[in-house]
GROMACS .gro file of C-alpha atoms in nm:
model
  129
    1UNK     CA    1  -7.332  -2.695  -1.402
    2UNK     CA    2  -7.176  -2.835  -1.111
    3UNK     CA    3  -7.271  -2.737  -0.729
    4UNK     CA    4  -7.112  -2.784  -0.398
    5UNK     CA    5  -7.392  -2.669  -0.131
    6UNK     CA    6  -7.595  -2.482  -0.416
    7UNK     CA    7  -7.237  -2.317  -0.536
    8UNK     CA    8  -7.119  -2.285  -0.840
    9UNK     CA    9  -6.768  -2.432  -0.847
   10UNK     CA   10  -6.516  -2.554  -1.108
   11UNK     CA   11  -6.714  -2.303  -1.380
   12UNK     CA   12  -6.326  -2.368  -1.485
   13UNK     CA   13  -6.118  -2.648  -1.686
   14UNK     CA   14  -5.938  -2.678  -1.568
   15UNK     CA   15  -6.013  -2.630  -1.180
   16UNK     CA   16  -6.012  -2.768  -0.889
   17UNK     CA   17  -6.227  -2.798  -0.553
   18UNK     CA   18  -6.184  -2.874  -0.155
   19UNK     CA   19  -6.375  -2.875   0.109
   20UNK     CA   20  -6.191  -3.016   0.367
   21UNK     CA   21  -6.502  -3.034   0.622
   22UNK     CA   22  -6.690  -3.328   0.349
   23UNK     CA   23  -6.324  -3.501   0.351
   24UNK     CA   24  -6.391  -3.348  -0.051
   25UNK     CA   25  -6.135  -3.282  -0.363
   26UNK     CA   26  -6.317  -3.238  -0.662
   27UNK     CA   27  -6.035  -3.151  -0.990
   28UNK     CA   28  -6.219  -3.152  -1.344
   29UNK     CA   29  -5.941  -3.176  -1.624
   30UNK     CA   30  -5.876  -3.338  -1.965
   31UNK     CA   31  -5.712  -3.653  -1.758
   32UNK     CA   32  -5.779  -4.004  -1.655
   33UNK     CA   33  -5.887  -4.312  -1.833
   34UNK     CA   34  -6.225  -4.350  -2.045
   35UNK     CA   35  -6.511  -4.618  -1.909
   36UNK     CA   36  -6.463  -4.769  -2.297
   37UNK     CA   37  -6.304  -4.566  -2.633
   38UNK     CA   38  -6.632  -4.491  -2.820
   39UNK     CA   39  -6.552  -4.135  -2.710
   40UNK     CA   40  -6.160  -4.162  -2.691
   41UNK     CA   41  -6.136  -3.944  -3.041
   42UNK     CA   42  -6.364  -3.620  -2.849
   43UNK     CA   43  -6.152  -3.336  -2.593
   44UNK     CA   44  -6.222  -3.576  -2.203
   45UNK     CA   45  -6.396  -3.306  -1.990
   46UNK     CA   46  -6.402  -3.547  -1.625
   47UNK     CA   47  -6.533  -3.496  -1.267
   48UNK     CA   48  -6.252  -3.607  -1.026
   49UNK     CA   49  -6.422  -3.668  -0.690
   50UNK     CA   50  -6.214  -3.787  -0.362
   51UNK     CA   51  -6.409  -3.861  -0.155
   52UNK     CA   52  -6.432  -4.026   0.189
   53UNK     CA   53  -6.350  -4.430   0.269
   54UNK     CA   54  -6.155  -4.394  -0.001
   55UNK     CA   55  -6.465  -4.358  -0.246
   56UNK     CA   56  -6.341  -4.176  -0.657
   57UNK     CA   57  -6.551  -4.075  -0.911
   58UNK     CA   58  -6.488  -4.042  -1.252
   59UNK     CA   59  -6.757  -3.829  -1.422
   60UNK     CA   60  -6.726  -3.821  -1.860
   61UNK     CA   61  -6.955  -3.532  -1.933
   62UNK     CA   62  -7.028  -3.584  -2.318
   63UNK     CA   63  -7.301  -3.389  -2.534
   64UNK     CA   64  -7.586  -3.580  -2.477
   65UNK     CA   65  -7.392  -3.874  -2.180
   66UNK     CA   66  -7.231  -3.904  -1.864
   67UNK     CA   67  -6.950  -4.246  -1.813
   68UNK     CA   68  -6.884  -4.297  -1.445
   69UNK     CA   69  -6.622  -4.478  -1.321
   70UNK     CA   70  -6.637  -4.541  -0.990
   71UNK     CA   71  -6.306  -4.675  -0.766
   72UNK     CA   72  -6.279  -4.708  -0.423
   73UNK     CA   73  -6.051  -4.884  -0.131
   74UNK     CA   74  -6.241  -5.239   0.057
   75UNK     CA   75  -6.352  -5.158   0.373
   76UNK     CA   76  -6.307  -5.305   0.673
   77UNK     CA   77  -6.607  -5.600   0.766
   78UNK     CA   78  -6.683  -5.610   0.396
   79UNK     CA   79  -6.936  -5.363   0.185
   80UNK     CA   80  -7.224  -5.490  -0.112
   81UNK     CA   81  -7.403  -5.233  -0.351
   82UNK     CA   82  -7.437  -5.185  -0.672
   83UNK     CA   83  -7.145  -5.293  -0.725
   84UNK     CA   84  -7.145  -5.575  -0.630
   85UNK     CA   85  -6.918  -5.667  -0.284
   86UNK     CA   86  -6.608  -5.659  -0.393
   87UNK     CA   87  -6.493  -6.033  -0.308
   88UNK     CA   88  -6.289  -6.089  -0.614
   89UNK     CA   89  -6.619  -6.335  -0.752
   90UNK     CA   90  -6.728  -6.171  -1.051
   91UNK     CA   91  -6.961  -6.429  -1.110
   92UNK     CA   92  -7.136  -6.268  -0.801
   93UNK     CA   93  -7.207  -5.960  -0.863
   94UNK     CA   94  -7.479  -5.962  -1.052
   95UNK     CA   95  -7.780  -5.780  -1.074
   96UNK     CA   96  -8.047  -6.054  -0.976
   97UNK     CA   97  -7.729  -6.109  -0.690
   98UNK     CA   98  -7.705  -5.756  -0.547
   99UNK     CA   99  -8.033  -5.784  -0.532
  100UNK     CA  100  -8.138  -6.121  -0.343
  101UNK     CA  101  -7.847  -5.963  -0.104
  102UNK     CA  102  -7.939  -5.590  -0.046
  103UNK     CA  103  -8.300  -5.531  -0.212
  104UNK     CA  104  -8.435  -5.335  -0.430
  105UNK     CA  105  -8.212  -4.987  -0.329
  106UNK     CA  106  -7.930  -4.912  -0.056
  107UNK     CA  107  -8.103  -4.761   0.214
  108UNK     CA  108  -8.100  -4.403   0.310
  109UNK     CA  109  -7.828  -4.439   0.570
  110UNK     CA  110  -7.640  -4.637   0.398
  111UNK     CA  111  -7.639  -4.361   0.071
  112UNK     CA  112  -7.255  -4.124   0.052
  113UNK     CA  113  -7.504  -3.957  -0.163
  114UNK     CA  114  -7.780  -3.881   0.075
  115UNK     CA  115  -7.945  -3.562  -0.125
  116UNK     CA  116  -8.150  -3.563  -0.493
  117UNK     CA  117  -7.957  -3.512  -0.778
  118UNK     CA  118  -8.111  -3.170  -0.992
  119UNK     CA  119  -7.986  -3.314  -1.281
  120UNK     CA  120  -8.201  -3.180  -1.663
  121UNK     CA  121  -8.138  -3.061  -2.062
  122UNK     CA  122  -8.078  -2.753  -2.085
  123UNK     CA  123  -8.118  -2.614  -1.723
  124UNK     CA  124  -8.468  -2.784  -1.657
  125UNK     CA  125  -8.386  -2.962  -1.321
  126UNK     CA  126  -8.550  -3.254  -1.253
  127UNK     CA  127  -8.439  -3.457  -0.931
  128UNK     CA  128  -8.378  -3.843  -0.918
  129UNK     CA  129  -8.422  -4.024  -0.637
   0.00000   0.00000   0.00000
């Protein structure tokens, strides 16, 4: 189940949801490029999230797992985080290099999703923080 502020959204396939106040447009369809081709023989069920600051998340929903593709535009003044620092040098985007620059975790004030996610198999809710 996909929710926004506690309300179920994207309940049909395909479907679309927009919240102008949050600057978010979400769609659920079979379009998009897979992270890898291991599931390429299956029907695609992909949630697309166009978010503020030019962030696009593509979440591929499979029977037993998820794949996520994150794309974004460079931020003026630079950026850094779990996906690297967007300087074009992949060599300094290792987990060790990122931890040395920003520490173990992104500061709560810098999180795009600042509410713990509720996920779990079979409808069981588990909070991931």
